[in-house]
mmCIF file of C-alpha atoms in Angstrom:
data_model
loop_
_atom_site.group_PDB
_atom_site.id
_atom_site.type_symbol
_atom_site.label_atom_id
_atom_site.label_comp_id
_atom_site.label_asym_id
_atom_site.label_seq_id
_atom_site.Cartn_x
_atom_site.Cartn_y
_atom_site.Cartn_z
ATOM 1 C CA MET X 519 127.101 77.157 104.640
ATOM 2 C CA ASN X 520 125.963 80.665 105.473
ATOM 3 C CA GLY X 521 128.822 83.131 105.586
ATOM 4 C CA ASP X 522 127.808 84.735 108.888
ATOM 5 C CA VAL X 523 128.033 81.717 111.199
ATOM 6 C CA CYS X 524 130.845 80.355 113.325
ATOM 7 C CA ALA X 525 130.836 77.152 115.338
ATOM 8 C CA ASP X 526 132.492 73.968 116.424
ATOM 9 C CA PHE X 527 131.062 72.257 113.362
ATOM 10 C CA PRO X 528 130.074 68.595 113.957
ATOM 11 C CA LEU X 529 130.756 67.636 110.342
ATOM 12 C CA ASP X 530 131.577 63.994 111.076
ATOM 13 C CA GLU X 531 128.274 63.518 112.895
ATOM 14 C CA MET X 532 126.379 65.254 110.091
ATOM 15 C CA LEU X 533 128.014 63.049 107.454
ATOM 16 C CA ASP X 534 127.190 59.941 109.452
ATOM 17 C CA MET X 535 123.537 60.953 109.751
ATOM 18 C CA HIS X 536 123.296 61.982 106.105
ATOM 19 C CA PHE X 537 124.669 58.752 104.635
ATOM 20 C CA ASN X 538 123.506 56.249 107.253
ATOM 21 C CA ASN X 539 119.811 57.010 107.472
ATOM 22 C CA ASN X 540 118.467 53.455 107.526
ATOM 23 C CA SER X 541 116.699 53.980 110.858
ATOM 24 C CA HIS X 542 115.397 57.466 110.217
ATOM 25 C CA GLN X 543 111.923 56.353 109.187
ATOM 26 C CA SER X 544 109.295 54.066 110.622
ATOM 27 C CA GLN X 545 108.830 50.582 109.223
ATOM 28 C CA HIS X 546 105.391 51.352 107.787
ATOM 29 C CA GLN X 547 106.712 54.334 105.838
ATOM 30 C CA GLN X 548 108.203 54.040 102.375
ATOM 31 C CA LYS X 549 111.951 54.578 102.320
ATOM 32 C CA GLN X 550 112.823 58.129 101.234
ATOM 33 C CA PRO X 551 116.324 59.381 100.424
ATOM 34 C CA VAL X 552 117.802 62.192 102.465
ATOM 35 C CA LEU X 553 118.046 65.296 100.283
ATOM 36 C CA ILE X 554 119.497 67.621 102.890
ATOM 37 C CA THR X 555 120.821 67.456 106.448
ATOM 38 C CA VAL X 556 120.595 70.690 108.422
ATOM 39 C CA MET X 557 122.808 71.528 111.375
ATOM 40 C CA ALA X 558 120.525 72.551 114.249
ATOM 41 C CA THR X 559 120.923 73.716 117.807
ATOM 42 C CA GLU X 560 118.703 74.726 120.700
ATOM 43 C CA THR X 561 118.134 78.203 122.035
ATOM 44 C CA THR X 562 115.887 79.903 124.551
ATOM 45 C CA ARG X 563 112.194 80.409 123.923
ATOM 46 C CA GLN X 564 112.637 84.187 123.802
ATOM 47 C CA GLN X 565 115.539 84.119 121.326
ATOM 48 C CA SER X 566 114.142 81.425 119.039
ATOM 49 C CA VAL X 567 111.996 83.897 117.066
ATOM 50 C CA HIS X 568 115.173 85.514 115.696
ATOM 51 C CA TYR X 569 116.117 82.330 113.817
ATOM 52 C CA GLY X 570 114.616 79.768 111.487
ATOM 53 C CA CYS X 571 112.659 77.399 113.743
ATOM 54 C CA MET X 572 112.234 73.670 113.102
ATOM 55 C CA VAL X 573 109.896 71.081 114.559
ATOM 56 C CA VAL X 574 111.919 67.859 114.527
ATOM 57 C CA ASP X 575 110.834 64.272 115.135
ATOM 58 C CA LYS X 576 113.026 63.161 118.033
ATOM 59 C CA GLU X 577 113.070 59.522 116.872
ATOM 60 C CA THR X 578 113.692 59.928 113.141
ATOM 61 C CA ASN X 579 115.352 63.395 113.096
ATOM 62 C CA ILE X 580 113.064 64.341 110.195
ATOM 63 C CA ILE X 581 112.150 68.021 109.977
ATOM 64 C CA GLN X 582 108.355 68.113 110.203
ATOM 65 C CA HIS X 583 107.792 71.858 110.088
ATOM 66 C CA TYR X 584 109.931 74.903 109.289
ATOM 67 C CA VAL X 585 109.246 78.621 109.835
ATOM 68 C CA GLU X 586 111.771 81.383 109.148
ATOM 69 C CA LYS X 587 111.852 83.957 111.995
ATOM 70 C CA PRO X 588 108.299 83.375 113.263
ATOM 71 C CA SER X 589 106.364 86.106 115.027
ATOM 72 C CA THR X 590 105.417 83.717 117.842
ATOM 73 C CA PHE X 591 107.121 80.747 119.455
ATOM 74 C CA VAL X 592 107.267 77.623 117.289
ATOM 75 C CA SER X 593 110.222 75.605 118.551
ATOM 76 C CA ASN X 594 113.485 76.146 120.388
ATOM 77 C CA THR X 595 115.312 74.046 117.771
ATOM 78 C CA VAL X 596 116.793 76.500 115.275
ATOM 79 C CA ASN X 597 118.587 76.355 111.945
ATOM 80 C CA CYS X 598 122.366 76.919 112.150
ATOM 81 C CA GLY X 599 122.784 77.707 108.456
ATOM 82 C CA VAL X 600 125.022 74.709 107.668
ATOM 83 C CA TYR X 601 123.765 72.136 105.152
ATOM 84 C CA LEU X 602 124.850 68.814 103.669
ATOM 85 C CA CYS X 603 123.064 68.323 100.354
ATOM 86 C CA SER X 604 122.622 65.354 98.056
ATOM 87 C CA PRO X 605 122.969 66.001 94.299
ATOM 88 C CA ARG X 606 119.281 65.135 93.894
ATOM 89 C CA LEU X 607 118.416 68.303 95.799
ATOM 90 C CA PHE X 608 119.189 70.327 92.670
ATOM 91 C CA ASP X 609 116.354 68.555 90.862
ATOM 92 C CA THR X 610 114.032 69.612 93.671
ATOM 93 C CA ILE X 611 115.317 73.190 93.477
ATOM 94 C CA ALA X 612 114.640 73.207 89.729
ATOM 95 C CA ASP X 613 111.071 72.026 90.312
ATOM 96 C CA ILE X 614 110.547 74.699 92.967
ATOM 97 C CA HIS X 615 111.873 77.342 90.597
ATOM 98 C CA LEU X 616 109.433 76.346 87.876
ATOM 99 C CA GLU X 617 106.609 76.234 90.404
ATOM 100 C CA ILE X 618 107.316 79.794 91.512
ATOM 101 C CA LEU X 619 107.493 80.998 87.909
ATOM 102 C CA ASN X 620 104.170 79.373 87.071
ATOM 103 C CA SER X 621 102.342 80.352 90.255
ATOM 104 C CA ASN X 622 99.351 82.481 89.142
ATOM 105 C CA GLY X 623 101.263 83.218 85.955
ATOM 106 C CA ASN X 624 103.285 85.726 87.945
ATOM 107 C CA GLY X 625 106.602 84.624 89.391
ATOM 108 C CA ASN X 626 106.852 87.618 91.653
ATOM 109 C CA GLN X 627 103.681 86.658 93.514
ATOM 110 C CA GLN X 628 105.589 84.215 95.719
ATOM 111 C CA ASN X 629 108.201 86.814 96.645
ATOM 112 C CA ILE X 630 105.414 89.158 97.717
ATOM 113 C CA SER X 631 103.825 86.454 99.879
ATOM 114 C CA ARG X 632 107.085 85.585 101.607
ATOM 115 C CA TYR X 633 108.109 89.037 102.770
ATOM 116 C CA THR X 634 104.953 91.171 102.911
ATOM 117 C CA THR X 635 102.187 91.571 105.472
ATOM 118 C CA SER X 636 98.549 91.271 104.460
ATOM 119 C CA ASN X 637 97.956 95.014 105.004
ATOM 120 C CA ASN X 638 100.140 96.207 102.141
ATOM 121 C CA LYS X 639 100.145 93.082 99.949
ATOM 122 C CA ASN X 640 97.276 94.279 97.746
ATOM 123 C CA ASN X 641 98.990 97.585 96.983
ATOM 124 C CA ILE X 642 102.184 95.798 96.005
ATOM 125 C CA ASN X 643 100.207 93.378 93.821
ATOM 126 C CA GLN X 644 98.768 96.319 91.884
ATOM 127 C CA GLN X 645 102.212 97.838 91.461
ATOM 128 C CA GLN X 646 103.625 94.542 90.213
ATOM 129 C CA GLN X 647 100.847 94.121 87.642
ATOM 130 C CA GLN X 648 101.806 97.486 86.123
ATOM 131 C CA LYS X 649 105.409 96.378 85.528
ATOM 132 C CA PRO X 650 106.558 94.631 82.327
ATOM 133 C CA VAL X 651 106.310 90.833 82.341
ATOM 134 C CA GLU X 652 110.093 90.471 82.036
ATOM 135 C CA GLU X 653 110.659 92.563 85.147
ATOM 136 C CA ARG X 654 108.049 90.667 87.137
ATOM 137 C CA VAL X 655 109.459 87.260 86.206
ATOM 138 C CA ALA X 656 112.994 88.386 87.054
ATOM 139 C CA GLY X 657 111.953 88.695 90.692
ATOM 140 C CA ALA X 658 111.288 84.966 90.813
ATOM 141 C CA MET X 659 114.787 84.022 89.678
ATOM 142 C CA VAL X 660 115.991 84.051 93.292
ATOM 143 C CA ILE X 661 115.604 80.824 95.264
ATOM 144 C CA TRP X 662 115.944 80.997 99.050
ATOM 145 C CA MET X 663 117.180 77.882 100.815
ATOM 146 C CA GLU X 664 115.120 78.550 103.944
ATOM 147 C CA GLN X 665 111.875 80.059 102.643
ATOM 148 C CA ASP X 666 111.596 78.079 99.417
ATOM 149 C CA VAL X 667 113.416 74.765 99.834
ATOM 150 C CA LEU X 668 113.355 73.830 103.527
ATOM 151 C CA ARG X 669 109.755 74.915 103.946
ATOM 152 C CA ARG X 670 108.702 72.527 101.179
ATOM 153 C CA LEU X 671 110.847 69.629 102.339
ATOM 154 C CA ALA X 672 109.643 69.957 105.943
ATOM 155 C CA GLY X 673 107.128 67.252 106.741
ATOM 156 C CA GLU X 674 108.065 64.990 103.834
ATOM 157 C CA SER X 675 107.875 61.442 105.222
ATOM 158 C CA GLY X 676 106.999 59.289 102.261
ATOM 159 C CA SER X 677 103.720 60.706 101.012
ATOM 160 C CA SER X 678 104.031 64.353 100.033
ATOM 161 C CA CYS X 679 105.773 67.579 100.795
ATOM 162 C CA SER X 680 104.804 71.213 101.152
ATOM 163 C CA SER X 681 104.244 73.228 98.004
ATOM 164 C CA MET X 682 103.010 76.648 96.973
ATOM 165 C CA SER X 683 99.306 77.134 96.610
ATOM 166 C CA SER X 684 98.386 78.159 93.053
ATOM 167 C CA GLY X 685 94.998 79.482 93.995
ATOM 168 C CA GLY X 686 93.697 82.740 92.639
ATOM 169 C CA ASP X 687 93.935 84.560 95.946
ATOM 170 C CA GLY X 688 97.726 84.768 95.680
ATOM 171 C CA SER X 689 98.068 83.993 99.345
ATOM 172 C CA GLY X 690 101.133 81.806 98.919
ATOM 173 C CA ARG X 691 99.837 79.391 101.553
ATOM 174 C CA ILE X 692 101.450 75.992 101.970
ATOM 175 C CA LYS X 693 99.521 72.916 100.921
ATOM 176 C CA LYS X 694 100.232 69.181 100.700
ATOM 177 C CA GLY X 695 100.428 67.011 97.612
ATOM 178 C CA SER X 696 103.556 67.898 95.644
ATOM 179 C CA LYS X 697 106.175 65.142 95.576
ATOM 180 C CA CYS X 698 109.671 66.211 96.609
ATOM 181 C CA GLY X 699 111.222 62.737 96.487
ATOM 182 C CA GLY X 700 113.157 62.982 99.724
ATOM 183 C CA VAL X 701 113.331 64.186 103.291
ATOM 184 C CA ALA X 702 115.217 66.789 105.295
ATOM 185 C CA LEU X 703 116.996 65.776 108.491
ATOM 186 C CA ALA X 704 118.137 67.888 111.435
ATOM 187 C CA ALA X 705 121.492 67.118 113.036
ATOM 188 C CA THR X 706 121.070 68.737 116.449
ATOM 189 C CA THR X 707 124.271 69.641 118.258
ATOM 190 C CA ARG X 708 125.150 71.126 121.611
ATOM 191 C CA ASN X 709 128.490 72.422 120.367
ATOM 192 C CA TRP X 710 129.225 76.126 120.430
ATOM 193 C CA TRP X 711 127.522 78.066 117.605
ATOM 194 C CA SER X 712 126.885 81.742 116.931
ATOM 195 C CA GLN X 713 125.994 84.186 114.195
ATOM 196 C CA LEU X 714 128.273 87.084 113.233
ATOM 197 C CA LYS X 715 125.836 89.957 112.829
ATOM 198 C CA THR X 716 127.891 92.757 114.413
ATOM 199 C CA ALA X 717 131.517 93.825 114.512
ATOM 200 C CA GLY X 718 131.728 92.898 118.177
ATOM 201 C CA ALA X 719 130.758 89.334 117.315
ATOM 202 C CA ALA X 720 134.172 88.879 115.674
ATOM 203 C CA ILE X 721 135.870 89.307 119.060
ATOM 204 C CA TYR X 722 133.429 86.820 120.577
ATOM 205 C CA ALA X 723 134.133 84.322 117.783
ATOM 206 C CA ASN X 724 137.893 84.810 118.125
ATOM 207 C CA ARG X 725 137.656 83.946 121.821
ATOM 208 C CA HIS X 726 135.853 80.681 121.113
ATOM 209 C CA TYR X 727 138.010 79.658 118.167
ATOM 210 C CA LEU X 728 141.113 80.087 120.304
ATOM 211 C CA ALA X 729 139.517 77.840 122.926
ATOM 212 C CA LEU X 730 138.750 75.261 120.220
ATOM 213 C CA ARG X 731 142.330 75.483 118.978
ATOM 214 C CA GLN X 732 143.529 74.756 122.497
ATOM 215 C CA GLN X 733 141.302 71.679 122.652
ATOM 216 C CA ARG X 734 142.587 70.463 119.282
ATOM 217 C CA GLN X 735 146.160 71.088 120.392
ATOM 218 C CA ARG X 736 145.698 68.915 123.469
ATOM 219 C CA LEU X 737 144.093 66.224 121.321
ATOM 220 C CA LEU X 738 147.025 66.274 118.910
ATOM 221 C CA GLN X 739 149.436 65.972 121.798
ATOM 222 C CA ARG X 740 147.617 62.868 123.056
ATOM 223 C CA GLU X 741 147.495 61.355 119.570
ATOM 224 C CA SER X 742 151.121 62.162 118.746
ATOM 225 C CA VAL X 743 152.111 58.706 119.963
ATOM 226 C CA ILE X 744 149.994 57.244 117.133
ATOM 227 C CA ASP X 745 151.419 57.150 113.624
ATOM 228 C CA LEU X 746 148.898 59.506 111.981
ATOM 229 C CA PRO X 747 149.347 62.322 109.433
ATOM 230 C CA LEU X 748 148.920 65.223 111.866
ATOM 231 C CA PRO X 749 149.012 68.932 110.932
ATOM 232 C CA SER X 750 152.205 70.886 111.371
ATOM 233 C CA PRO X 751 152.590 71.758 115.085
ATOM 234 C CA VAL X 752 153.969 75.186 114.144
ATOM 235 C CA LYS X 753 150.728 76.146 112.414
ATOM 236 C CA CYS X 754 148.291 74.695 114.928
ATOM 237 C CA ARG X 755 150.041 75.523 118.194
ATOM 238 C CA LEU X 756 148.928 78.364 120.450
ATOM 239 C CA ALA X 757 151.572 80.774 121.694
ATOM 240 C CA THR X 758 153.007 80.086 125.148
ATOM 241 C CA ALA X 759 155.142 82.145 127.495
ATOM 242 C CA ASP X 760 158.881 81.828 126.846
ATOM 243 C CA PRO X 761 161.515 82.964 129.375
ATOM 244 C CA LYS X 762 163.433 84.520 126.490
ATOM 245 C CA GLY X 763 160.386 85.854 124.654
ATOM 246 C CA TYR X 764 157.128 87.728 125.126
ATOM 247 C CA SER X 765 154.591 86.883 127.843
ATOM 248 C CA THR X 766 151.093 85.552 127.303
ATOM 249 C CA ILE X 767 147.926 85.253 129.378
ATOM 250 C CA GLY X 768 145.297 82.708 128.415
ATOM 251 C CA ASN X 769 144.781 81.680 124.793
ATOM 252 C CA VAL X 770 146.960 83.564 122.307
ATOM 253 C CA TYR X 771 147.734 82.774 118.675
ATOM 254 C CA VAL X 772 150.730 84.386 116.956
ATOM 255 C CA HIS X 773 151.541 83.578 113.346
ATOM 256 C CA PRO X 774 155.072 82.168 112.965
ATOM 257 C CA SER X 775 156.064 85.080 110.715
ATOM 258 C CA ALA X 776 154.911 87.769 113.180
ATOM 259 C CA GLN X 777 157.500 89.609 115.272
ATOM 260 C CA VAL X 778 156.707 90.240 118.936
ATOM 261 C CA HIS X 779 159.113 92.067 121.259
ATOM 262 C CA PRO X 780 160.144 90.110 124.386
ATOM 263 C CA THR X 781 158.714 92.821 126.651
ATOM 264 C CA ALA X 782 155.213 92.686 125.111
ATOM 265 C CA LEU X 783 152.301 91.115 126.994
ATOM 266 C CA LEU X 784 149.540 89.438 124.972
ATOM 267 C CA GLY X 785 146.254 87.935 126.088
ATOM 268 C CA PRO X 786 143.862 86.701 126.906
ATOM 269 C CA ASN X 787 142.143 85.917 123.587
ATOM 270 C CA VAL X 788 144.495 87.602 121.132
ATOM 271 C CA SER X 789 145.198 86.618 117.522
ATOM 272 C CA VAL X 790 148.184 88.114 115.678
ATOM 273 C CA GLY X 791 148.301 87.649 111.918
ATOM 274 C CA GLU X 792 151.002 87.041 109.363
ATOM 275 C CA GLY X 793 153.859 89.540 109.250
ATOM 276 C CA ALA X 794 152.556 91.698 112.107
ATOM 277 C CA PHE X 795 155.037 93.635 114.251
ATOM 278 C CA ILE X 796 154.498 94.185 117.989
ATOM 279 C CA ASP X 797 157.023 96.600 119.524
ATOM 280 C CA GLN X 798 158.387 96.747 123.062
ATOM 281 C CA GLY X 799 156.128 97.287 126.055
ATOM 282 C CA VAL X 800 152.918 96.706 124.083
ATOM 283 C CA ARG X 801 149.839 95.332 125.896
ATOM 284 C CA ILE X 802 147.127 93.610 123.840
ATOM 285 C CA LYS X 803 144.018 91.813 125.114
ATOM 286 C CA GLU X 804 140.729 90.598 123.586
ATOM 287 C CA SER X 805 141.790 91.799 120.141
ATOM 288 C CA ILE X 806 142.637 90.738 116.597
ATOM 289 C CA VAL X 807 145.745 92.097 114.860
ATOM 290 C CA LEU X 808 145.621 91.338 111.146
ATOM 291 C CA GLN X 809 148.284 90.843 108.503
ATOM 292 C CA ASP X 810 151.278 93.244 108.407
ATOM 293 C CA ALA X 811 149.858 95.523 111.112
ATOM 294 C CA VAL X 812 152.303 97.462 113.311
ATOM 295 C CA ILE X 813 151.773 98.302 116.996
ATOM 296 C CA GLY X 814 154.212 100.940 118.281
ATOM 297 C CA GLN X 815 156.051 100.739 121.563
ATOM 298 C CA HIS X 816 154.195 101.011 124.878
ATOM 299 C CA SER X 817 150.762 101.141 123.205
ATOM 300 C CA LEU X 818 147.615 99.528 124.588
ATOM 301 C CA VAL X 819 145.097 97.674 122.396
ATOM 302 C CA MET X 820 141.908 96.286 123.975
ATOM 303 C CA HIS X 821 138.649 94.969 122.475
ATOM 304 C CA SER X 822 139.734 96.081 119.023
ATOM 305 C CA ILE X 823 140.421 94.863 115.497
ATOM 306 C CA ILE X 824 143.564 96.251 113.853
ATOM 307 C CA GLY X 825 143.241 95.995 110.069
ATOM 308 C CA ARG X 826 145.782 94.878 107.509
ATOM 309 C CA ARG X 827 148.815 97.139 107.163
ATOM 310 C CA ALA X 828 147.425 99.483 109.824
ATOM 311 C CA LYS X 829 149.981 101.286 111.970
ATOM 312 C CA VAL X 830 149.520 102.353 115.588
ATOM 313 C CA GLY X 831 152.167 104.767 116.858
ATOM 314 C CA ALA X 832 153.961 104.803 120.202
ATOM 315 C CA TRP X 833 152.136 105.421 123.482
ATOM 316 C CA CYS X 834 148.684 105.084 121.898
ATOM 317 C CA ARG X 835 145.516 103.720 123.469
ATOM 318 C CA VAL X 836 143.168 101.905 121.090
ATOM 319 C CA GLU X 837 140.244 100.593 123.100
ATOM 320 C CA GLY X 838 136.705 99.412 122.524
ATOM 321 C CA SER X 839 133.953 98.375 124.889
ATOM 322 C CA ALA X 840 133.462 94.754 125.822
ATOM 323 C CA ALA X 841 130.582 93.315 123.829
ATOM 324 C CA CYS X 842 127.360 93.619 125.802
ATOM 325 C CA SER X 843 125.694 91.029 123.558
ATOM 326 C CA ASP X 844 127.567 87.968 124.826
ATOM 327 C CA PRO X 845 125.262 85.082 125.809
ATOM 328 C CA ASN X 846 124.127 84.913 129.404
ATOM 329 C CA PRO X 847 126.300 82.158 130.929
ATOM 330 C CA ASN X 848 123.604 81.409 133.512
ATOM 331 C CA VAL X 849 120.924 80.569 130.902
ATOM 332 C CA ALA X 850 121.043 77.222 129.134
ATOM 333 C CA TYR X 851 121.297 77.413 125.323
ATOM 334 C CA ALA X 852 121.459 81.219 125.370
ATOM 335 C CA LYS X 853 122.834 82.867 122.214
ATOM 336 C CA MET X 854 124.212 86.315 121.487
ATOM 337 C CA THR X 855 121.583 89.006 122.002
ATOM 338 C CA PRO X 856 121.079 91.983 119.682
ATOM 339 C CA GLN X 857 123.300 94.913 120.562
ATOM 340 C CA LEU X 858 122.286 98.525 120.979
ATOM 341 C CA PRO X 859 121.568 100.439 117.766
ATOM 342 C CA LEU X 860 124.714 101.549 115.976
ATOM 343 C CA PHE X 861 124.004 105.235 116.679
ATOM 344 C CA ASN X 862 122.707 107.052 119.733
ATOM 345 C CA ALA X 863 119.322 108.591 118.913
ATOM 346 C CA LEU X 864 120.021 111.684 121.054
ATOM 347 C CA ASP X 865 123.389 112.931 119.803
ATOM 348 C CA GLY X 866 124.018 110.779 116.728
ATOM 349 C CA ARG X 867 127.272 109.356 118.083
ATOM 350 C CA LEU X 868 128.222 105.713 118.070
ATOM 351 C CA ASN X 869 126.989 103.622 120.943
ATOM 352 C CA PRO X 870 129.833 101.868 122.803
ATOM 353 C CA SER X 871 131.262 99.019 120.746
ATOM 354 C CA ILE X 872 134.606 97.588 119.750
ATOM 355 C CA THR X 873 137.139 99.789 117.961
ATOM 356 C CA ILE X 874 138.036 98.921 114.370
ATOM 357 C CA LEU X 875 140.947 100.243 112.306
ATOM 358 C CA GLY X 876 140.486 99.697 108.590
ATOM 359 C CA CYS X 877 143.154 98.642 106.137
ATOM 360 C CA GLY X 878 146.141 100.987 105.954
ATOM 361 C CA VAL X 879 145.052 103.304 108.788
ATOM 362 C CA ASN X 880 147.858 105.318 110.390
ATOM 363 C CA VAL X 881 147.435 106.381 114.030
ATOM 364 C CA GLU X 882 150.028 108.932 115.101
ATOM 365 C CA SER X 883 151.807 108.633 118.445
ATOM 366 C CA GLU X 884 150.055 109.528 121.721
ATOM 367 C CA VAL X 885 146.547 109.279 120.266
ATOM 368 C CA VAL X 886 143.601 107.882 122.249
ATOM 369 C CA LEU X 887 140.935 106.112 120.203
ATOM 370 C CA LEU X 888 137.840 104.884 122.078
ATOM 371 C CA ASN X 889 134.791 103.036 120.691
ATOM 372 C CA SER X 890 135.387 104.239 117.139
ATOM 373 C CA ILE X 891 135.403 102.869 113.611
ATOM 374 C CA VAL X 892 138.072 104.176 111.236
ATOM 375 C CA LEU X 893 137.636 103.644 107.511
ATOM 376 C CA PRO X 894 140.630 102.518 105.415
ATOM 377 C CA TYR X 895 143.663 104.670 104.665
ATOM 378 C CA LYS X 896 142.927 107.424 107.155
ATOM 379 C CA THR X 897 145.630 109.189 109.182
ATOM 380 C CA LEU X 898 144.641 110.163 112.732
ATOM 381 C CA THR X 899 146.556 112.987 114.359
ATOM 382 C CA ARG X 900 144.225 113.563 117.326
ATOM 383 C CA SER X 901 142.042 111.557 119.693
ATOM 384 C CA TYR X 902 138.489 110.385 118.967
ATOM 385 C CA LYS X 903 135.662 108.852 120.988
ATOM 386 C CA ASN X 904 132.417 107.209 119.819
ATOM 387 C CA GLU X 905 132.805 108.282 116.190
ATOM 388 C CA ILE X 906 133.058 106.929 112.672
ATOM 389 C CA ILE X 907 136.061 108.535 110.993
ATOM 390 C CA LEU X 908 135.442 108.810 107.264
#
């Protein structure tokens, strides 16, 4: 699984498709084992070019064609970066590795073809030829799941699969005829899925994971009448308003070891980590408070991430801007859109984004911090806006 994705993962459905693939191929085709099952989803035509695009047979779920971040529209079915692999896939990866090493006698040729335009490819080829053989071969030691493996497996339906051309032109074009011994399937889901490419995406993911936790909590409550080994309710339960405790709005998660003053108001979409301390009169919304962080009395935290062991003094305002990259709720299958550049081209300041306090940051009392990123172990004695504090 790629480390920058978050989702309501349909793992049960993927396992079922991966192991029960008897009907995935036509009767006239020779039975082929499933080497890999890829989690897929649909997106808009405009956003599809930012992802790996797959052409999928709707009847068999076999991936027929795969292109990583195409320049033009290929398909609105995109790769989610979650894979179920059979052990036999490692044999295929080994064959692909040897093929890249042997291509034109220069392993680095394939890497050039994958990531270089035709305009500057010849210049890079000349530069590579001048390097020692050991250095050139070292560049081929990296195998990419998307560009190398999926692209070859795509279209395998019992006869052949895609492979690297070994022609003298070094074009790296795909041709047919190299046996891969298996197929790749796409498990398309309509569940929530997103990439985490920016800091603001963490707040977006937190919001959805809290909603998923609420759904799971309701499911556990319905299934509690059945004698099943269910998770501990203390660990899986969302925080709720208590007449003798703090107040909450919407979905809020508070770790059992965290201390929250009865006069604090949390939510919506707030996660408070282990050992955190929330003092009296604190207001927190759309934020993440990590382990052992301290929020002083009567402080406001909005659209922010408070790092581990960070301390916010009394009467502070730590606020970021709501993410402008959230998917358009009025467009079907819309995903998060790219945010503004990190810096403003005119004055060099940060464009509006969430506020982040690094590990061990100390914010003195009565400080206002807006749309800023603070690196670890800094002490802030004055207010900042749209800056990175080093």
